[in-house]
Structure formats: C-alpha cells, structure tokens
Amino acid sequence: MALRFRHLTLLAVGLLSFWLAPLRAQTPSAKDDRSFTVYSPVPSPAWDKLFYLAGAKDPVKLTFQNNRRSVPIKPAGAPKPLVFVVENIDPATQKKTYVPVAEAAWPEAASKALVVFTVAGGVNPQVQAVAVDDGLKAFPLRSVRFFNTTGVTLLAKAADFQGEVLRGISPSHLYPVPSNNSDIVGVFPLAFAINDSNEGAKLLFTGNGDVWPLGRSLIFILPPAQGLKEIQIRVLVDAPLLPKE
Amino acid sequence: MRYTARGFALLITITLLAFLVLLLVSLSSMTRVETQVADNTKKLSNARANAMMALNLALGQLQKFAGPDKAVTARADIISAGALTQPYLTGIWKTTNTTSTPDIWLVSGNESSPVAKTPANVLSPATGTEPVVDGASGYVFLVGSNSVVANDQRVRLDKQPITAAAGTIPGLTTAATIGNYAYWVGDEGIKASASLINPRLAANTIAYDNATGSGGQGDNWSTETDKRDRLDQMQLARPRLEHLFTSFNPDTDGLTGLPNVRSNAQLLLMTNSPTTGQLKAQFYSITPLSRAVLVDLPNGRLKKDLSDITASPDPAILKYQQTRLTPTDVFNSYYTPVAASVPTATTYPVYSLGPVLTEVGVRLNFYISTADNTVHYTYLVEAELWNPYAAELRLSPASPLTLEISGLPAITVTTDGTTNQTFTPAITATVNAAATSTWTAGQIQVFRGSTALEPLASPGPMSNQIVPGATTDPSATTVTASYGGSIALKAVIKVGGNVLNTITPPVYFGSGSVSNGMAASSTGWLMGYGYTFPEDLYVVTSGLSGNTFDPRMPVLTGANTNMFSAIWTETPANNTAPIGTTGTFGSGSALTLYDLPRQEITSLGMLTHIIGAKSYSVGNNWGGAANSVFDEYHVSTVPRFASTWTPESGLPLPNRYASVYHPESTPLIALPDLQSSTTSARYLLQNGAFNINSTSVEAWSAVLGSKFAAWKYAMDPASGITLENVFLRMPHGAQQLANPPLLSGGSGTSALNDVNARNTSGRQLTSAEITALATQIVGQIRSHGRPFLSLQEFISGGSIFNAINIASINNALGPTKIFGPGALTQADVIGSMAPFITARSDTFLIRSYGDVQNPVTGTVEGRAWCEALVQRLPDLADNASAPIADVVAPNPVTYSSGRKFKIISFRWLSASDI
C-alpha cells in the first residue's frame, strides 16, 4: 500500500512536473505585455482593408493615424511573424475571406513593436510590413531614429550624429534638450546626403529636427514625390509614458 | 697800241653781249621755272579743291542722313556674316528701316543714288597698286598699307570724274573730265576711345564738396575718398588699351599723355608705346576720342537726365535714388527696414527695403489635456527671413518685424464626448528685434515661436491654449480635428505696422481630419500649413521663364510661389516636419542678390536692382520695355550742391563719360539748364561713346571689364587685391561682401564655385574669356543682319546674353547659378558700359581724294588726299540759335538736317600717310 501510495505520489509529482514544466517555461508570457502599433508614412487605400490575423480570433482591423502610431494591438500567441490580411467579401454570399498580404517578424527581444507599412511600386503594388523594436530601450525619449525607405544608403547628420543611414530602421541617436519646458520646441541640425559614386556627396536635405523634451522622433525618409526633386520627410513623434520605477 | 685798244673794246662788247645773252637765257629759264611752279601750284590747289569738294560732299551726306536723331550707323560687315568685297564702308539706317539695306552707304559714287555703291560692288581692296592708278579704270586708295596691315583691310575706290560741261573749256566743244574725286567715311563710334584715362588717377581729380546742403543726397568728393574710389566700380574705369597693346599701361604710361592724343599716330610717342605695326593693326579698333550727343533714338530727342531726381520718372526710381545707407566704417553700411510706399505699383514695383519671407509654416496639434479634460490646440510658427541686399540689415526695437498668417481653414474639433467647436486660427507673431538687431549682407535666419519669434538657438515657446469655446469633457479620450480644403494661405510681413511683403501662394490644401488622444502635454504635430520659395536660385535670378520672379515683389502670388516642397505638401497632415533649409535659401551661407546705393547713382545699370517684376530686368534680355531707360535717360551727375563746380570750371563729373559742351552761342551755361532733367543733354556730350553696333572684336575687347591694381574690401582693407576684367553686380556694396569677384581658375574666396557664387559682388574674366566673349558678341551682332535701332532693341535682343552662353563663361557654375551673383550676365556687362554706350555714332573720319586732269590729254596733273574728323553736336544745323525746346526735341520737318556736324580736325595727307 505504501509502495502503491509512493508510486501514486511519484506519478502525481511526475504528472504535476510534466504539467508545470511548460508552464514554468512560459512564465514570462503569463505577463505578456507585448503590443504593437502600426503606421504608414504614405497614404494608401489598401490600409482601409488591412487586418491583423490574430490567431484563431477574428482578424483585428488596423486603424492608421496620420501622424501618430495606432492604438496598441496585442499580438496573438507566442512570438511568430505577424500576419496581415486583406478582407474580401463575396458580394453574393457576404461571406468574408481573408487573404494574407504581408507578414512581419517580431523584433527580437522587443516588447513594443512598430509595424511600418509601405507599398512597393509597380503595376500590382504589394504591401510590405516591417516590425521594429519600439520600446524605450531601443528608442528612448529625447532621441531620433531614421526609417530610410529610399532604397539607398544615405549620409545623415542629426544632432551630434554623423554617419550612414542604411535602408530600414536606424539605431537611436540622442539629441540635447535645451529646456525641460514642454512648450519649448528646440531644434537640432538635420541633414541628409547621398554619396554618388560619380558626383561625390550630394546634399539632399538640410534643415532641423524638433527637440521634444518629453518625446522622441522617428523620421521617415521617403523618395521624392512624383514631379519633385526633394526627398520627403515625415516625422512621427510620440511621448510614451515612462515605466514606473 | 691802237690795235690793242680797239680789240679790247670788241672783246668787251662781245663779252657783254654774251653776258647779256646769258642773262636773257637765265631770266627766261627762271621765268619758265616760276611759271611751271605756279602751274603746279595751281594744279595742286585745284586738286586740293577737288579733295575738299569730296570732303564736303561726304560731310553733306553725313549731315543729311546722320544729322537727324532717328538714325543709326554701322559698318558694312554687320549685314553679313560672309565675306564682303569691302567690309569697311559705313552705312546709315533710319530708325524705321528694319532691312539689311541702309539708307545710304557713305562712300563716293552714292551722291545721286545713295546705295548704288555697296560693300558688294565697290572695288576689292585685296588687289591694286597703291596709292592711285589713273586712266579709264583708275582708282585710288583712301586707306592703304601705311594705315593698315593687311591688303584686304584697305579701301580702294573708283575715282569719280569731275566733268566740265560742254563749251566751258576754251577749244573744247564737248564735255570733258577735268578732275576726279573719291571719299570714304569711317565710323569712329564703333571704336574704343584711346585718349580716355581714369580721371580718378589724374591730377585734375574729382575733389569738390557736393554734400553740404544736400540733405544727405550729395557726396563730398573731397573728403569721402572711399566714395570717390568707388566711382571706379560703377562702370568701366577706362578703355582697356592694354588688351590691344600688351606693353602699354594707360594708368602709368599714358596718364598725362593720353588726354592730349588727337590722332592714333600720337600713341607712338607714349612710353612703352605700341609699334607702328601694332598701331596699324588697330586702325579699325581705336580712335582718339569718340563722342556722342545724348540722344533718345526711338523718340528723336535728347535724353532726360536721371540725376535730376525732381523729375524722376517713377516713385520707385526716386525712392531708390534717395536711398542712402548708414556707414559703419569705410566699407560697411547698414539700413533699417522701410516698407514700400506704393506696394501695388506694377510698372516699376516698389520693393520694400527689408527682409524677404522665403519660407513660413505653422504646425498645429490637438490633444485632450489630462490636467483639465479640455481640448487644447498648440501651434508653432517658423519663418525663414532673408536679407537679400549687399548691406547689413538692422532692426530697431521700436519697429520690430511682425508676421501675420491668415487664410487657415476653419477647424472643427470633435471629441468622443459631445464637444464640438469650430474656430479659425489667426496668427500674429513678432520677431525679436533685439535678438536680431544686425543681419549681415545676404544672411538668412530662421525664427521659431508663436507670438514671439526667436532665433532657432533659443526658440520661442509654442502657443498652447484651450480651443475657443471648448468645455471640460471628462468622458473624452479622443479628439478629432476636421478641416476644410481650398484655403488661401496668406503671410504678411510688416515693419512698424507697415507692410513689407504680402505673400499669397496659390497653394491648395486638401481637407481631412486628424485625431489624437489624451496627454499631459503637447508632443508632435498633427498638421501644418506653409510654403517655401523654390529652392532654386535660377527662379529668383532669371527672368527667362514664366515661373521666375523677383523675390522682393511687394505682392507675391500665382507662379511666384507655385511650388510645393518636400516639407509643404497639399496634405496638411503630412506637413509636420520643421521647415527645411536645403539649397538656395539655406541658412548656412549668405545669399546676396541686390545692391543698395551708398552714393549717387552714376550708371543706369544700377536700376537693374529695382525695376521689373523679375530680377535684374534692366540690362537683361527679359527686361523688355524696362530696357527703354537706356534710350530715354542718361545720368549726368552734374553737381547740385557744389559751389566750386561750374560748367566752366573744367572739373570732371563723377560720371567720367560725361563732359560739358559749350555751344558756340552759349559760352556761359546757366547752371539750372545743365541741372534740369529736360535740358541737361543740350550741354553735354558722351565721352568715349561706343556704338553697340560695333563689329570690331578688338574694340569690344577694349571696353569689357575693368582692372584694379589694388582693390580693397572688408576682407582685405589694407593692401588690396588685383582684379582683372571685372564686372561688378554689386558696385556699391562690393566691399561689404565676404568674397571678392570670382575668377575662373581662381582660388580661395575668389574660386568660382557654388558656395562662393552665392555671396560675391561680381565676376572676373580671364583674358581668353574676354577675347572669346568679344568674338561671340560680334558674331551675335552680325547674325542680326542689320544694326540695332535702339539700345532697347540691342539689350532685349540678348546678343551679349547669347555670347556669354556660347563662350561658356558660366559653365563652371551649376545651371541654377548662371544668373547668380557669381555669374556674368548681360546686365552686368551693360551696367559697366551704360554711361558710354549708344546705338549710333556721332564721330566720323572722312578721307577724301581729288585730282586735276588735263581735259585734252587726259593726264592727271595734280592730286591730293585729306582727312577730317567730324563731330555731331547738340546744336541744330538749320538754326544755330534755335530755342532750347527745339534743340531738345527738334521737329523733323522744321529741322530736317538734324544736328550739326562740325569738323574738329583736318589735315592734308601725302601718299605715305594713306
């Protein structure tokens, strides 16, 4: 009996261990605070049809804002590519189907992500999505990051930083804040150039960036609009709440 | 003894008889010689009389065709780019004649039919025996190998017979040729004047007080030496003889001798003189002194004097003439902003003296304040202001700049509660005058703030306020701002409450909405409105295309700012970036485009900085009607306040190309007549007059570009630098700029590159570039096929503009900078020549020939050549005592002979002078 009881106890412990083991491994996800926001620097009608495929749940409609990130969206399940779909409604049956149009890998070790949508040119434009770490560690307050969509490496000057800006997202660069007064919007020097193999460095833009004492700026560098020579600049500013100490 | 005595008597008798015979023979021989001498003298006298007759014929033709004001002159090679038999004939065209055939070719044989003898059918100069060949096919050289170096530069003409009517010669019953003549008229106005020196270097310098009593409008040439030195910058300092005679320096070798030169041959007497061969090579390029009557060719009257500001043709010009900057030191001056008094003038836009608003933007944000649960809106204004002048700009704290932005759309603010308010932002901001009290020439500054605009280094705060009428809405978490489209954004920059510029860009902003949530403070922007000047120097310095404009225009609309940028798009929600400083109006380096007077204007070329809706209109081919000022006006610079200056004092005028002319009937000129805009030209002649129809490459190269041995400016005030072949865009403010005139192949601050070309006072050319430019100018003039009938036609035709392009003068600059201050433009060239250019000549050289021919034998028994320099004067040929009103504007019917030609020098020539 005792042996039996011991065997049952061991079995129970084993089962419990077996049951608890994965739970222990998933402890962090029990406090899963991951979220992502979406933004696009270029307007497109495609954004009105775009959904996030949230696992088994109903797809989540994406709502794009002009100059700010969308409301945060909780990703479904474990880290895996975020899948974005387009909703199609059969006019006859009103049945909804979802066709994947883009997916974005979750940035490594990120709890906050920003998914940037762009549209690749061509006859049949394709939606492209890139998720970048949008947490305060990667992108702290009083700093600037660049998102280079021009397709070429640029030379940039931003505050004290001077160097190359590769395609896609750049590391953050802190800018000095002259005043903590939130109503004082200072400036830091901002310039972009391209290193042409034939003509040497060619200045594309010089100007200033806004210094936000309580915010941070993500600067999108876009190719020139049709008919213009100048690169386009979009500035996405936010003032995320600091985590409690 | 007897025999001896008688023989002696016979011998004496015979001897006496022999002496007597000898005496008779001697007397006979003497009589014969004397008779022969008398006969030869008579024949020579007759020959000279025939030569004088030819001279008078030439003078008569000149008087008839060139006496009236409405006529232009040119050399024959203007009508064809190809080879002519004789390219050195002079033609006269009435200003109504737009063909390639003149009204007369001034050469013998055209007395009854003025264009019978043409450059195509006169004798070829390339062959023939000098100096003359008699006979049925006889000819004579009037310009021969002792005058020119090449055979084809000679002038060989048919001899025109002088015929005695039948019965007038005893023993001959038929008409017979008793002599021959020929004449040729050379145009001296198309040549460079050799005797002109830089008067500032001469002993008789401009040194009198024209300031006392002037109320700040006059200059003291005695004490203000910097102003006197600056006179060299206002126009070509003197003709560049050293371009033609490389060993000769007029400033040292000819300073005392040149003013006394009356014939080219006297140049051989100068120190380091040219050789005879060099002098002959320039026979058609230089003249001792060409002078011209100051005539308004299109209107057939004397020009009006712009120095008489009481008769200034337009308030804009008057205002510009009266502008005087406040000097801070020898080279630097400043001005305070002055609003345009006639901001809507269109003929001559009245530019405000003040900064130009090159870019402006306002960005807005909306949020729900966590502090009070109301909807706040914030805005931030940015303004990019540019001092376009070659002088400092100083703001007075008592009269700060203000910026007013209107035309923003009505914005409806909705929260997810119930608040719904509509308001229209209207923004007024004041630029901090104390912080920006001194702007250097061409400086561009960006200001930021809301109600107070401060320099970027310490920007003013944004405006943060509750949306008007908004109430507390505790349930609200999202605010949405909806805005309409199709607005008329308007920005007005004022000084002391007066409008400097009003800019209404034709920018259509679309409608839309933006939204935001709750926040403790405002961060980021949701939308923005603004405009920028095109970041393209070409647009604000050229006038060639429709979208170009003068950025100082008092009211800028339409195409003036019809260009979106990367910053300001038609979608307000995309306009959230700070204003850019890329390119032309970048704040990193100065951009200096316009000049302001430091002293009296001495050249019409300065008006390029004030007249026209497009930059640099006057003097450039896009000037159109504005270029008529060169025909209608002159700038005498006759002193108004100098007690020591009188018309008879002999003291030079600040305008070195103007000289007082005393009519024979008026030995003492009434000073008010000389100072009057209307009558001034009656008593003046244009010294060194240069006919822009000149087809002499050498003459053009001698009137292009000044030389300065030690040009001092703010960056080098002590020793100065050498400037060669320089054209100054900013002749008054040149010393104040950081860079000297740029030079092809130059280095440092004079290097011709994009950066230096933004902030320089002008341009230097190399000798090769001068030659290329002169060659191309002549090419352009000849391609026109006929002379230009006015200065306006020449300038608006763009001959120099085309020549600059073909000669690749500005190729080292990018395409956007070909009219910038570092480039050479047609207006720069015209500005340097304005005091002495004309479209016609009034000085001519007549060479004539006459001979006497035996009517029986046909033998030429005497011949003579002569040469006369004739000058057209303001006096009327038909009435030397005509009323001054008639002299100013003669009726072409009453005074059909126009203005009087006068022989000012004459000499008989030998064959070795030809």
Short mmCIF file of N, CA and C in Angstrom, two decimals, chain A residues 2 4 22 25 35 45 48 57 64 96 101 104 125 131-132 139 149 160 167 174 181 187 199 222 228 235 242 245:
data_model
loop_
_atom_site.label_atom_id
_atom_site.label_comp_id
_atom_site.label_asym_id
_atom_site.label_seq_id
_atom_site.Cartn_x
_atom_site.Cartn_y
_atom_site.Cartn_z
N ALA A 2 1.84 1.12 0.93
CA ALA A 2 2.76 2.29 0.98
C ALA A 2 3.48 2.46 -0.34
N ARG A 4 2.43 1.43 -3.13
CA ARG A 4 1.46 1.92 -4.10
C ARG A 4 1.23 3.42 -3.98
N PRO A 22 6.15 23.03 -18.66
CA PRO A 22 5.90 24.04 -19.71
C PRO A 22 5.33 25.33 -19.17
N ALA A 25 8.19 27.35 -18.10
CA ALA A 25 8.88 27.90 -19.23
C ALA A 25 8.14 29.09 -19.83
N SER A 35 2.99 44.36 -27.33
CA SER A 35 1.98 45.05 -28.15
C SER A 35 2.67 45.67 -29.34
N PRO A 45 -5.05 53.46 -50.18
CA PRO A 45 -6.39 52.89 -49.93
C PRO A 45 -6.32 51.49 -49.38
N ASP A 48 -7.19 50.73 -45.64
CA ASP A 48 -8.57 50.63 -45.16
C ASP A 48 -9.06 49.19 -45.12
N LYS A 57 -8.64 34.03 -33.29
CA LYS A 57 -9.65 35.07 -33.08
C LYS A 57 -9.97 35.76 -34.40
N PHE A 64 -5.14 53.23 -39.16
CA PHE A 64 -3.94 54.05 -39.33
C PHE A 64 -4.24 55.51 -38.97
N LYS A 96 -17.03 36.45 -45.68
CA LYS A 96 -15.75 37.13 -45.58
C LYS A 96 -14.62 36.12 -45.68
N VAL A 101 -1.47 39.31 -47.04
CA VAL A 101 -0.75 40.18 -47.99
C VAL A 101 0.64 40.55 -47.48
N ALA A 104 5.29 40.20 -40.91
CA ALA A 104 6.47 40.86 -40.35
C ALA A 104 6.94 40.07 -39.14
N PRO A 125 0.86 46.82 -57.01
CA PRO A 125 1.59 47.19 -55.80
C PRO A 125 1.39 46.18 -54.69
N ALA A 131 8.41 45.16 -38.88
CA ALA A 131 8.22 45.44 -37.46
C ALA A 131 9.55 45.81 -36.84
N VAL A 132 9.56 46.88 -36.12
CA VAL A 132 10.80 47.34 -35.48
C VAL A 132 10.55 47.49 -33.98
N PHE A 139 14.53 52.77 -28.28
CA PHE A 139 14.18 54.08 -28.81
C PHE A 139 13.78 54.97 -27.64
N THR A 149 13.42 54.76 -46.36
CA THR A 149 12.69 53.98 -47.37
C THR A 149 13.12 54.34 -48.78
N ASP A 160 24.33 65.33 -32.77
CA ASP A 160 25.76 65.04 -32.75
C ASP A 160 26.15 63.87 -33.63
N ARG A 167 19.33 51.35 -45.28
CA ARG A 167 17.91 51.17 -45.56
C ARG A 167 17.21 50.58 -44.33
N LEU A 174 20.59 60.20 -29.56
CA LEU A 174 20.06 61.17 -28.60
C LEU A 174 20.30 62.59 -29.10
N ASN A 181 11.04 72.65 -20.45
CA ASN A 181 9.71 73.20 -20.68
C ASN A 181 9.10 72.54 -21.90
N VAL A 187 15.54 72.82 -31.64
CA VAL A 187 15.90 72.18 -32.90
C VAL A 187 17.27 71.54 -32.77
N GLU A 199 29.45 61.62 -58.66
CA GLU A 199 29.44 63.04 -58.32
C GLU A 199 29.89 63.33 -56.89
N LEU A 222 11.59 59.49 -47.30
CA LEU A 222 10.90 58.90 -48.43
C LEU A 222 11.50 59.40 -49.74
N LEU A 228 8.78 66.05 -58.11
CA LEU A 228 9.63 66.84 -57.23
C LEU A 228 11.02 66.23 -57.17
N VAL A 235 7.67 62.97 -39.98
CA VAL A 235 8.15 62.89 -38.60
C VAL A 235 7.05 62.31 -37.73
N LEU A 242 6.71 56.75 -19.30
CA LEU A 242 7.86 56.02 -18.77
C LEU A 242 7.37 54.93 -17.83
N GLU A 245 9.14 53.31 -11.85
CA GLU A 245 10.43 52.92 -11.26
C GLU A 245 10.22 51.77 -10.29
#
